[in-house]
PDB file of C-alpha atoms and ligand atoms in Angstrom:
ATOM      1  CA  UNK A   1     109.578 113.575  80.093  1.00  0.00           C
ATOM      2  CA  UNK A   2     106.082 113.619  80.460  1.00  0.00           C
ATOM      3  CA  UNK A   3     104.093 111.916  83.064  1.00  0.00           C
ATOM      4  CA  UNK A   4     100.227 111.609  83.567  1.00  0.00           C
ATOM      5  CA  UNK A   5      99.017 109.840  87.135  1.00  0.00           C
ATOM      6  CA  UNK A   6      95.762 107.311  87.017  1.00  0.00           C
ATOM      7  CA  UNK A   7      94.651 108.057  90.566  1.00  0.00           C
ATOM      8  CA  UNK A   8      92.649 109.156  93.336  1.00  0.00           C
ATOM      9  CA  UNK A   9      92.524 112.206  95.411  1.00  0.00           C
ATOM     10  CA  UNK A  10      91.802 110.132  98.621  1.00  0.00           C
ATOM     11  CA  UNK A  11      93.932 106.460  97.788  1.00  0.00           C
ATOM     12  CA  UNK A  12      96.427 105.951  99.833  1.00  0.00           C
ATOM     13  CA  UNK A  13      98.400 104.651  97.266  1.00  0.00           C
ATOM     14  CA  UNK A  14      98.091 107.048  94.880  1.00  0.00           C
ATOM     15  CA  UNK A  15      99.467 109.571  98.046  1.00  0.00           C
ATOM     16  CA  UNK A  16     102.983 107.803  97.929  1.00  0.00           C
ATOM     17  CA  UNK A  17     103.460 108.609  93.947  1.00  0.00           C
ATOM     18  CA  UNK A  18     102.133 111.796  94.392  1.00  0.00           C
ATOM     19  CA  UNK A  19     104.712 112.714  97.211  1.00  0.00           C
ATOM     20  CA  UNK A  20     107.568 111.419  94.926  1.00  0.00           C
ATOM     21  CA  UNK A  21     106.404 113.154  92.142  1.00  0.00           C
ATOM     22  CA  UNK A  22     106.100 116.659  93.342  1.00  0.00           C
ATOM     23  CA  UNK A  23     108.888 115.727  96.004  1.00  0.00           C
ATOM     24  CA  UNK A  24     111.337 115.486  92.654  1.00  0.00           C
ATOM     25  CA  UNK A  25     109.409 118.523  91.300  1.00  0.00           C
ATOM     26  CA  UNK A  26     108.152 116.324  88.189  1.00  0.00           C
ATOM     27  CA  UNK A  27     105.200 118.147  86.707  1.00  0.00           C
ATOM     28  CA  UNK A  28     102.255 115.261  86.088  1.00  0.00           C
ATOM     29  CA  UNK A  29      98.838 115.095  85.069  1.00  0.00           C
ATOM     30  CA  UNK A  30      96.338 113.607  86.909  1.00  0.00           C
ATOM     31  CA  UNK A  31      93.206 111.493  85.743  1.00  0.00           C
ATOM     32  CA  UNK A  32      90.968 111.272  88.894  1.00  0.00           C
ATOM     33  CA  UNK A  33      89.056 108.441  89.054  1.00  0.00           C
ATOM     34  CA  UNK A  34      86.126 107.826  91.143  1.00  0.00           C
ATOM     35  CA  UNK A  35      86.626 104.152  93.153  1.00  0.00           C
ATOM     36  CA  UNK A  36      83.421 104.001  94.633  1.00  0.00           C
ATOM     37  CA  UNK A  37      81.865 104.746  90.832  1.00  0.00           C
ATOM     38  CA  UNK A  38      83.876 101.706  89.409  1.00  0.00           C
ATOM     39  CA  UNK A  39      86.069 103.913  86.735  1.00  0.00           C
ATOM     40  CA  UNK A  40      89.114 101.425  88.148  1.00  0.00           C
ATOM     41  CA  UNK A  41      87.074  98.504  86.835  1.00  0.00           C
ATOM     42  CA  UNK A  42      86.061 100.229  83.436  1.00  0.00           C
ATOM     43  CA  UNK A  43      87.900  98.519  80.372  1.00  0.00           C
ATOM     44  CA  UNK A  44      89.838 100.941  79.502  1.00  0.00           C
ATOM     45  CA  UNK A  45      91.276 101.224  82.537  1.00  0.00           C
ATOM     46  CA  UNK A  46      91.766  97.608  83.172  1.00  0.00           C
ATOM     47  CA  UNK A  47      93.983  97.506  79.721  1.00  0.00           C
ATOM     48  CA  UNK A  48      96.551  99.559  81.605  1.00  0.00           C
ATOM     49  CA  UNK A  49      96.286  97.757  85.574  1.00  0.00           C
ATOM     50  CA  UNK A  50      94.756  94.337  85.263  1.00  0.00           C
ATOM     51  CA  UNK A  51      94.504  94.737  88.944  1.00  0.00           C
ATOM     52  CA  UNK A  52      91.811  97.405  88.676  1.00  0.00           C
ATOM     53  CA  UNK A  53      93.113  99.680  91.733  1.00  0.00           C
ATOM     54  CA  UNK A  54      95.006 102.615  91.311  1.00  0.00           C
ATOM     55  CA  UNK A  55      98.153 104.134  90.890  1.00  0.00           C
ATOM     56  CA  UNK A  56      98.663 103.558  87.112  1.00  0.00           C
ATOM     57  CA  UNK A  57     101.874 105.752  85.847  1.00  0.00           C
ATOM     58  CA  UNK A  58     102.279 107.060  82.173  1.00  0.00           C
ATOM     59  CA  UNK A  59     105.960 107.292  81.952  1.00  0.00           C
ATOM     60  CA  UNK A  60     106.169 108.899  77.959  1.00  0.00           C
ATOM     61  CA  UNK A  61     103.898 105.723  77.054  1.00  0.00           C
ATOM     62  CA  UNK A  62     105.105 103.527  79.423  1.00  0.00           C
ATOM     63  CA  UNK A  63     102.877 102.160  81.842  1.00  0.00           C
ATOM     64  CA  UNK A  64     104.319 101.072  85.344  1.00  0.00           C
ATOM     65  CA  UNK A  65     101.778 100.121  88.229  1.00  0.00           C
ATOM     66  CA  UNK A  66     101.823  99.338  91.352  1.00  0.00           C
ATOM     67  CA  UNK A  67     102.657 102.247  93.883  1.00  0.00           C
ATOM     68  CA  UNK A  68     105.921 100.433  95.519  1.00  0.00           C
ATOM     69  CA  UNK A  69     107.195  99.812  92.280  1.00  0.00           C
ATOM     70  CA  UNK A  70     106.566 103.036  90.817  1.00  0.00           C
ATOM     71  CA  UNK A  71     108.502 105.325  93.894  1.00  0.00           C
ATOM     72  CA  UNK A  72     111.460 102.737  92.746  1.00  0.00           C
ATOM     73  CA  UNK A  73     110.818 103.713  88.998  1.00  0.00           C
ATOM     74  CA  UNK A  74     110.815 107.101  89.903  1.00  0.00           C
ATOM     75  CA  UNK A  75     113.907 106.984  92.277  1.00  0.00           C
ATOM     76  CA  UNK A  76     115.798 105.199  89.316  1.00  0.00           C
ATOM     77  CA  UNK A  77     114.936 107.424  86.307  1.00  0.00           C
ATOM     78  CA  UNK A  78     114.750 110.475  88.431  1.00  0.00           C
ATOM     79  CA  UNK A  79     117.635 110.346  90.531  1.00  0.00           C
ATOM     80  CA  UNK A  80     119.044 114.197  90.392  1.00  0.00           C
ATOM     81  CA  UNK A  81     116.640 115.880  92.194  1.00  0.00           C
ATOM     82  CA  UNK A  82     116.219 114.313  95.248  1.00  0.00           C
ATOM     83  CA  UNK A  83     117.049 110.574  96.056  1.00  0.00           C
ATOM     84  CA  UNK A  84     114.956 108.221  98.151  1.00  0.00           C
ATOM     85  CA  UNK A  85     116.688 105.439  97.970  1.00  0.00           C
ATOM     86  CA  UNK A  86     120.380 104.837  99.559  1.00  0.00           C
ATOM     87  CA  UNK A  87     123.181 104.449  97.952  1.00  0.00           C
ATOM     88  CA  UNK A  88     124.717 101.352 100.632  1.00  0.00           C
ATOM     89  CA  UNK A  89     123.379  98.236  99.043  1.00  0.00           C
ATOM     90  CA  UNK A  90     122.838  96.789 102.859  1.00  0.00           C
ATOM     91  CA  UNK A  91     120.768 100.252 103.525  1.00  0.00           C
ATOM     92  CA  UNK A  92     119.026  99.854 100.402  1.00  0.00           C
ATOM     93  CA  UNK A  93     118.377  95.913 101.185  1.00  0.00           C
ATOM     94  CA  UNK A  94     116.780  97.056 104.604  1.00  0.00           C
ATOM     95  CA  UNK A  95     114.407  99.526 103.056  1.00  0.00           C
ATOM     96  CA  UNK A  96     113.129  97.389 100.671  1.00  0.00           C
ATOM     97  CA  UNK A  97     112.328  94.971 103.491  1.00  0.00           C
ATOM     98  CA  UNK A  98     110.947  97.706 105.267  1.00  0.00           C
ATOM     99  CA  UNK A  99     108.729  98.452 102.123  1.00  0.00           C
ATOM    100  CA  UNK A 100     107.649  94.738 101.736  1.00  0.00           C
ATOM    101  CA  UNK A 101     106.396  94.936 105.693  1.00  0.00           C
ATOM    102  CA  UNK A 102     104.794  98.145 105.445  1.00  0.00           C
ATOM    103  CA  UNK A 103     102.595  96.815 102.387  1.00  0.00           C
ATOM    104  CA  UNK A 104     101.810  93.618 104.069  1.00  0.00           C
ATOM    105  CA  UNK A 105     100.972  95.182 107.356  1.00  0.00           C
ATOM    106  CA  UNK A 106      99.942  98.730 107.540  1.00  0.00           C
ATOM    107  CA  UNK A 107      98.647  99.203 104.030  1.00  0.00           C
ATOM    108  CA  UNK A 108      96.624  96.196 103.716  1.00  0.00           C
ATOM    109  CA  UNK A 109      95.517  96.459 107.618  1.00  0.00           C
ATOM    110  CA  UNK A 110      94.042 100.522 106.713  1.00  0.00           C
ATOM    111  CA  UNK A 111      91.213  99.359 104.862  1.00  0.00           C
ATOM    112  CA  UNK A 112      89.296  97.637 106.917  1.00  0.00           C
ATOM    113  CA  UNK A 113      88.978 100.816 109.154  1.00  0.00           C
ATOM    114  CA  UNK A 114      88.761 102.665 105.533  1.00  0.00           C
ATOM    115  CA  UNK A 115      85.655 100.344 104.068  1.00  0.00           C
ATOM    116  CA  UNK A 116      83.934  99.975 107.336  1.00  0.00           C
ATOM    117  CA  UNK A 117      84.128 103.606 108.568  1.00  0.00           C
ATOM    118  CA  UNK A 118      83.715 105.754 105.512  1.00  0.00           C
ATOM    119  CA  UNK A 119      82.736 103.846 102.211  1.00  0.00           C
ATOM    120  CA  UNK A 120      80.477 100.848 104.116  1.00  0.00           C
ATOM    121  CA  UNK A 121      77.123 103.157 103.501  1.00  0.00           C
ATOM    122  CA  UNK A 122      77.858 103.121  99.733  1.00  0.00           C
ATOM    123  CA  UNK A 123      77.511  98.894  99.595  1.00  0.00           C
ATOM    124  CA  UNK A 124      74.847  98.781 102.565  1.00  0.00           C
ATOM    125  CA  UNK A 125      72.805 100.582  99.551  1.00  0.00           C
ATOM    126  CA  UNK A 126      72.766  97.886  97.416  1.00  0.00           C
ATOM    127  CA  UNK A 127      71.010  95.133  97.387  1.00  0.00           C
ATOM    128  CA  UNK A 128      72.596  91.678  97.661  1.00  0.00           C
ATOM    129  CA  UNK A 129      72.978  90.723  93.451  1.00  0.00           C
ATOM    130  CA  UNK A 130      74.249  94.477  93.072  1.00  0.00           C
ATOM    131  CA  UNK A 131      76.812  93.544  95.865  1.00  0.00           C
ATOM    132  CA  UNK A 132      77.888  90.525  94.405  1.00  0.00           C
ATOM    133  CA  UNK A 133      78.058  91.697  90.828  1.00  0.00           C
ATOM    134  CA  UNK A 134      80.467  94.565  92.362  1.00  0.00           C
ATOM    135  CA  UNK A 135      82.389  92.200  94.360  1.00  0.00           C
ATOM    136  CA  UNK A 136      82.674  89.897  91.600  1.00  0.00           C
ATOM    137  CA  UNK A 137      84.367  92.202  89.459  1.00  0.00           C
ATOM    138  CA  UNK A 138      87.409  93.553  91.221  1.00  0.00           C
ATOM    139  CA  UNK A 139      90.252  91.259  90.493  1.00  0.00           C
ATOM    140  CA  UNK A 140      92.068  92.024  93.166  1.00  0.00           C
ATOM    141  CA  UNK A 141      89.903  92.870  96.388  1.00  0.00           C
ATOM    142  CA  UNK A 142      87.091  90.316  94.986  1.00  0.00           C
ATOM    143  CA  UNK A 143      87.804  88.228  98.833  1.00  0.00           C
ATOM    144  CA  UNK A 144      88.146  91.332 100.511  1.00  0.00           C
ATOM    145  CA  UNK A 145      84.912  92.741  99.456  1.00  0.00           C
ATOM    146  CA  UNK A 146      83.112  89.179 100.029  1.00  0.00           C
ATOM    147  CA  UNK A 147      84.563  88.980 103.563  1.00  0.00           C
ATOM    148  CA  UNK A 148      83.657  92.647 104.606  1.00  0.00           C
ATOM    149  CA  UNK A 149      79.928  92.064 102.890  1.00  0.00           C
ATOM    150  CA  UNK A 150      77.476  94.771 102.952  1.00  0.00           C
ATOM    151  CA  UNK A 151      77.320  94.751 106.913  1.00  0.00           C
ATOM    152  CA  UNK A 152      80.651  95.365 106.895  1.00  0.00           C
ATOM    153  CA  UNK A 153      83.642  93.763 108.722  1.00  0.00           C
ATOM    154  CA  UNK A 154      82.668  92.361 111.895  1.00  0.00           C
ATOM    155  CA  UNK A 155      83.800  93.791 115.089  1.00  0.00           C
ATOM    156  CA  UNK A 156      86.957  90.965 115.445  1.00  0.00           C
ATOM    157  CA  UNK A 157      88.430  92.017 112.245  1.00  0.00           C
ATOM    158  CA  UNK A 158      88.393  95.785 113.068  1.00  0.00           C
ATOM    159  CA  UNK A 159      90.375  94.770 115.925  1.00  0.00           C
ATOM    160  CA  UNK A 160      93.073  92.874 114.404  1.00  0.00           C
ATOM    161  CA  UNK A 161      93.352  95.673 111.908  1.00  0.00           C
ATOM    162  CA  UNK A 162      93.829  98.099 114.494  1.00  0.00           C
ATOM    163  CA  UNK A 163      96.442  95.403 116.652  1.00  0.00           C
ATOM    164  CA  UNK A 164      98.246  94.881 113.110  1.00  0.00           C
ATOM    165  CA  UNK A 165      98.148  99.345 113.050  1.00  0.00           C
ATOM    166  CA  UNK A 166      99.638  99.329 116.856  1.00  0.00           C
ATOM    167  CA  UNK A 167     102.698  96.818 115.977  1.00  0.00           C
ATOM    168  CA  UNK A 168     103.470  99.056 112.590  1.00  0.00           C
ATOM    169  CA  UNK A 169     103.699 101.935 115.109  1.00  0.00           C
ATOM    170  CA  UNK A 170     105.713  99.986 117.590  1.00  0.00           C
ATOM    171  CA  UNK A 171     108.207  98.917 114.499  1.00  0.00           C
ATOM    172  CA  UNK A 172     108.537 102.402 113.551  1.00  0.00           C
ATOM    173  CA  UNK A 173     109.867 103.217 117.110  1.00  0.00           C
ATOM    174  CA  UNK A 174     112.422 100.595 117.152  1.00  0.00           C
ATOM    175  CA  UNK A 175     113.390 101.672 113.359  1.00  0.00           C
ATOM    176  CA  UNK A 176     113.908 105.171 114.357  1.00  0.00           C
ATOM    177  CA  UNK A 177     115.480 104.350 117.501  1.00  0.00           C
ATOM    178  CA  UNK A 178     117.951 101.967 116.172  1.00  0.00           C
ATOM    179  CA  UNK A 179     118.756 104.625 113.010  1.00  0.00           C
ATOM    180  CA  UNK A 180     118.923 107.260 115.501  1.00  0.00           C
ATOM    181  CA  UNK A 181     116.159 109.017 113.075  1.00  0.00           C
ATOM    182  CA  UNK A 182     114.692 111.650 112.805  1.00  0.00           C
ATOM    183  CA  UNK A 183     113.654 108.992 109.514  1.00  0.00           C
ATOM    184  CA  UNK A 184     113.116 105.283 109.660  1.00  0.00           C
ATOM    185  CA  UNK A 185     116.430 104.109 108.143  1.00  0.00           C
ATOM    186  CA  UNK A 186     118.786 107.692 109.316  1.00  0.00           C
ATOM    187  CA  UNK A 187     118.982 111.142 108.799  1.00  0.00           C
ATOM    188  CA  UNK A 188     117.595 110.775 104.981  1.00  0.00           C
ATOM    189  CA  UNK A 189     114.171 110.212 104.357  1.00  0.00           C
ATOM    190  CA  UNK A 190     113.940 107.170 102.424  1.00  0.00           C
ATOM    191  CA  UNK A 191     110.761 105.558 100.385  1.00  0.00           C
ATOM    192  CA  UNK A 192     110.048 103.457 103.139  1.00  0.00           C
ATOM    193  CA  UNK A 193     108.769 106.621 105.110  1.00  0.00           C
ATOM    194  CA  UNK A 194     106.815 107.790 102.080  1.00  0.00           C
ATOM    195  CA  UNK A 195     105.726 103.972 101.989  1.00  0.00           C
ATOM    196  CA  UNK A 196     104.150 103.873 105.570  1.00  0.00           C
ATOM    197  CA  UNK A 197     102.933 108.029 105.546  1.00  0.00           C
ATOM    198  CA  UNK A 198      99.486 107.076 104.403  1.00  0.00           C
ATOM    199  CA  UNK A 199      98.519 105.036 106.412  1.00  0.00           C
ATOM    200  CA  UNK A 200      99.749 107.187 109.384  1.00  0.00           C
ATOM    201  CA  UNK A 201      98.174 110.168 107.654  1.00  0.00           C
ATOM    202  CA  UNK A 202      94.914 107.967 107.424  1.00  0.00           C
ATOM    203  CA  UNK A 203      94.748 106.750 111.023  1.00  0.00           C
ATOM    204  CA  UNK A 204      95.265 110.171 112.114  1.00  0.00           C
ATOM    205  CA  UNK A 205      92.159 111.553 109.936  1.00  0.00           C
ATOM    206  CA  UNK A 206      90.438 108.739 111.462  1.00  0.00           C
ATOM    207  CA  UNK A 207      90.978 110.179 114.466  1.00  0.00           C
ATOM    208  CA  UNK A 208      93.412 107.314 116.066  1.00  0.00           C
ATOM    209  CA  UNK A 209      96.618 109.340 116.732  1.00  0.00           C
ATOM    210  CA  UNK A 210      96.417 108.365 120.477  1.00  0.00           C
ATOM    211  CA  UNK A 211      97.178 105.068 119.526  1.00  0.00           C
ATOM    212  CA  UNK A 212     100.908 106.214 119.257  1.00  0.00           C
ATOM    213  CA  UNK A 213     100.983 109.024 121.477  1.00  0.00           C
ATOM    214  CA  UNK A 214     103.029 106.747 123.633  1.00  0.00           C
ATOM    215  CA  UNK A 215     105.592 106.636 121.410  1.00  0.00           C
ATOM    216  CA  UNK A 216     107.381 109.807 121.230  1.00  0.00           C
ATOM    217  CA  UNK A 217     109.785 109.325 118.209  1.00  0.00           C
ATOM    218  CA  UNK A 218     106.835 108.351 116.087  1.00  0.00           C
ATOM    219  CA  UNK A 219     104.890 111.461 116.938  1.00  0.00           C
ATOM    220  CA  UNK A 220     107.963 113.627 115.839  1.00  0.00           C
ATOM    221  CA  UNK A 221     108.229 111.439 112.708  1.00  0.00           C
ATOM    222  CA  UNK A 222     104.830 112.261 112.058  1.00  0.00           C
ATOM    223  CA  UNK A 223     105.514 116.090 112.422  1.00  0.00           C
ATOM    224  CA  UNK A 224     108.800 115.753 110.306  1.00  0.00           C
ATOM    225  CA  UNK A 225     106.860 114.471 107.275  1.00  0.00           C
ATOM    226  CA  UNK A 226     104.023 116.763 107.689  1.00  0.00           C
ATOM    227  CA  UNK A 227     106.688 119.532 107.538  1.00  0.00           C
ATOM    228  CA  UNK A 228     108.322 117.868 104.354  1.00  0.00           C
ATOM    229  CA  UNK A 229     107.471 120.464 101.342  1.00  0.00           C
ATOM    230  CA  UNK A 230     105.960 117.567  98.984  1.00  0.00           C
ATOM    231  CA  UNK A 231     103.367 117.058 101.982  1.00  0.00           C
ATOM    232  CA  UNK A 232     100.914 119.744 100.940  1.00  0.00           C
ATOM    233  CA  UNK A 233     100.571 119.860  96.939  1.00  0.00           C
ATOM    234  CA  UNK A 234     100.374 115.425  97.619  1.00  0.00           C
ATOM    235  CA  UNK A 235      97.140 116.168 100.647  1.00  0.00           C
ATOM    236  CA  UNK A 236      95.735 119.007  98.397  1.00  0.00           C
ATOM    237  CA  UNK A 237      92.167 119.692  99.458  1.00  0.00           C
ATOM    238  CA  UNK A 238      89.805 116.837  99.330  1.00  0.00           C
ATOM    239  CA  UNK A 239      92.703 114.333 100.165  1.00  0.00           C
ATOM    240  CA  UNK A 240      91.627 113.506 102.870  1.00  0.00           C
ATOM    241  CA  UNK A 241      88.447 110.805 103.556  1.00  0.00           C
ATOM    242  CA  UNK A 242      87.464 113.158 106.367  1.00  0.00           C
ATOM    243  CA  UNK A 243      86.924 115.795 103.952  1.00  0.00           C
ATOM    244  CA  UNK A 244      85.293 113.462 101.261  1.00  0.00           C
ATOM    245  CA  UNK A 245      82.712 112.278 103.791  1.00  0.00           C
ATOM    246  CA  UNK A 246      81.688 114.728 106.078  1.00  0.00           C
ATOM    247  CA  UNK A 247      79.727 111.842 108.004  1.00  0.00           C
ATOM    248  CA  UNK A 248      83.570 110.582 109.203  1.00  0.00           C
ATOM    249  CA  UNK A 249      84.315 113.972 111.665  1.00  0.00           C
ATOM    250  CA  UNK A 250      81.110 113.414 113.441  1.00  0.00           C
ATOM    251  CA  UNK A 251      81.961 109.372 113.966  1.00  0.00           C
ATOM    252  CA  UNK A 252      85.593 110.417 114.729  1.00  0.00           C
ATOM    253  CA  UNK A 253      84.227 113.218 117.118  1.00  0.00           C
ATOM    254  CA  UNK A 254      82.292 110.916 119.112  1.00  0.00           C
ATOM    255  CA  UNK A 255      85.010 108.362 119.638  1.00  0.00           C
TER     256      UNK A 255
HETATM  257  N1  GSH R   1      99.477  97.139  95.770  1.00  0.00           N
HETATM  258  C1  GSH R   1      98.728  98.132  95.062  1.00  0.00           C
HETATM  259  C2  GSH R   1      97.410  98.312  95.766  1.00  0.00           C
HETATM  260  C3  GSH R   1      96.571  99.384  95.098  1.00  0.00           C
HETATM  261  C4  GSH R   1      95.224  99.607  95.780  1.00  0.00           C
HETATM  262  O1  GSH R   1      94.758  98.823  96.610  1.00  0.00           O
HETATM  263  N2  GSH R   1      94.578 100.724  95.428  1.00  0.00           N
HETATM  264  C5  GSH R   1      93.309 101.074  96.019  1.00  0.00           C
HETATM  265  C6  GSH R   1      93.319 102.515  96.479  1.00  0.00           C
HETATM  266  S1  GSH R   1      94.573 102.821  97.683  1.00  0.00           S
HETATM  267  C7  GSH R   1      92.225 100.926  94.963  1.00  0.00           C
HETATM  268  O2  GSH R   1      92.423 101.309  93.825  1.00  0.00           O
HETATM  269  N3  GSH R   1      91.066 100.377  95.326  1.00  0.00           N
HETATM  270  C8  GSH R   1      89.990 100.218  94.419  1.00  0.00           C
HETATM  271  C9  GSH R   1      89.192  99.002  94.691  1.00  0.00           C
HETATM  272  O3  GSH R   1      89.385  98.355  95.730  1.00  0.00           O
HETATM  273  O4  GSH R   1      88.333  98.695  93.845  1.00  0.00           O
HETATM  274  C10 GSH R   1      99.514  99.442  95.011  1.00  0.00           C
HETATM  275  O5  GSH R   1     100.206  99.743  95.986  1.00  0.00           O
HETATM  276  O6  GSH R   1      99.447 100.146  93.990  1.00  0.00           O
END
């Protein structure tokens, strides 16, 4: 089997594949590609995800996109190695509603701390046609872009972000403390964990981990998949936006 990864060091989309993949000790090539240069929005690309964002996966020829769907994939042509998903069709039912919650809330709540915080100086560089032009041609973040402009999103919408950040937290307590954890859904770590990591392991490099420091279980959930040995080759150096832009620690620093 031979896989090859469309992705980025720093998306936190891509970091859920790459966790799977090195978590089932697959061996895949990467292509990197550079979001804030456009490379998702190059033709090329686009002939493989019509969505223009990565992860794209090259499964022997076989493209599969979409980073939810492709830890399934994964789980269901890879299952020897290690299993994410559970075998009780109730258990499986609740992580895949656990997965549809964390994309809707968590994941698509990260980026407006993402965009305004780290790439915002990138699009405040541009003049207002450039903007457009750029906005205009992601088909899928076109309204996103347009609503965070090249001010960036106003002060109202980085709060709901962050209230929408604070009730993923709060539902990750009463997952784990329902389970009985240490995981979301048990004692086996399931995709839904590798779903939500990212956006924990963003928040955190964004210098927000008091915003769950109240919540005990959540902190050691945080440690547990820190500790998990597909952690470190999936946050290999430069992984993190912190380390991309340098200008981040000193905003995070003076928080
Ligand atoms: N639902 C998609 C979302 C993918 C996505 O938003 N990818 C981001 C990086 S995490 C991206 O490629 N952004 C590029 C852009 O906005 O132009 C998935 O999970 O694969």
């Amino acid at each position: 089997m031979s896989f090859t990864l469309y992705n980025a060091a720093q998306s936190t989309c891509s970091q859920r594949v790459r966790f799977v993949l090195n978590a089932k000790k697959l061996a895949f090539a990467e292509v990197k590609l550079d979001l804030l240069a456009g490379d998702q929005l190059k033709p090329e690309y686009l002939a493989l995800n019509p969505n223009g964002v990565v992860p794209t996966l090259d499964h022997d020829g076989a493209i599969v996109i979409d980073s939810s769907v492709i830890i399934e994939y994964l789980d269901e042509i890879a299952p020897a190695s290690k299993n994410f998903t559970p075998r009780d069709p109730v258990l499986r039912a609740k992580m895949r509603a656990l997965m549809r919650f964390i994309d809707e809330m968590p994941a698509a709540a990260v980026r407006v701390p993402t965009f305004n915080l780290a790439f915002l100086p990138r699009f405040a560089a541009m003049n207002e046609e450039e903007f457009l032009a750029f906005a205009e041609s992601k088909p899928l973040r076109k309204e996103f872009m347009l609503a965070m402009g090249r001010k960036g999103f106003p002060q109202k919408d980085m709060d709901a972000a962050m209230q929408r950040l604070r009730r993923t937290y709060e539902r990750m307590d009463a997952e784990i403390e329902k389970s009985g954890g240490p995981w979301l859904l048990g004692g086996d770590i399931t995709l839904a964990d590798i779903a939500v990591m990212p956006a924990i392991v963003r928040m955190s490099d964004l210098g927000q981990e008091t915003a769950w420091q109240d919540l005990p279980r959540v902190q050691r959930w945080y440690d547990a998949i820190r500790a998990y040995p597909a952690f470190a080759p999936t946050y290999y150096p430069g992984s993190l936006l912190t380390e991309r832009f340098p200008h981040l620690r000193e905003r995070v620093k003076q928080r």
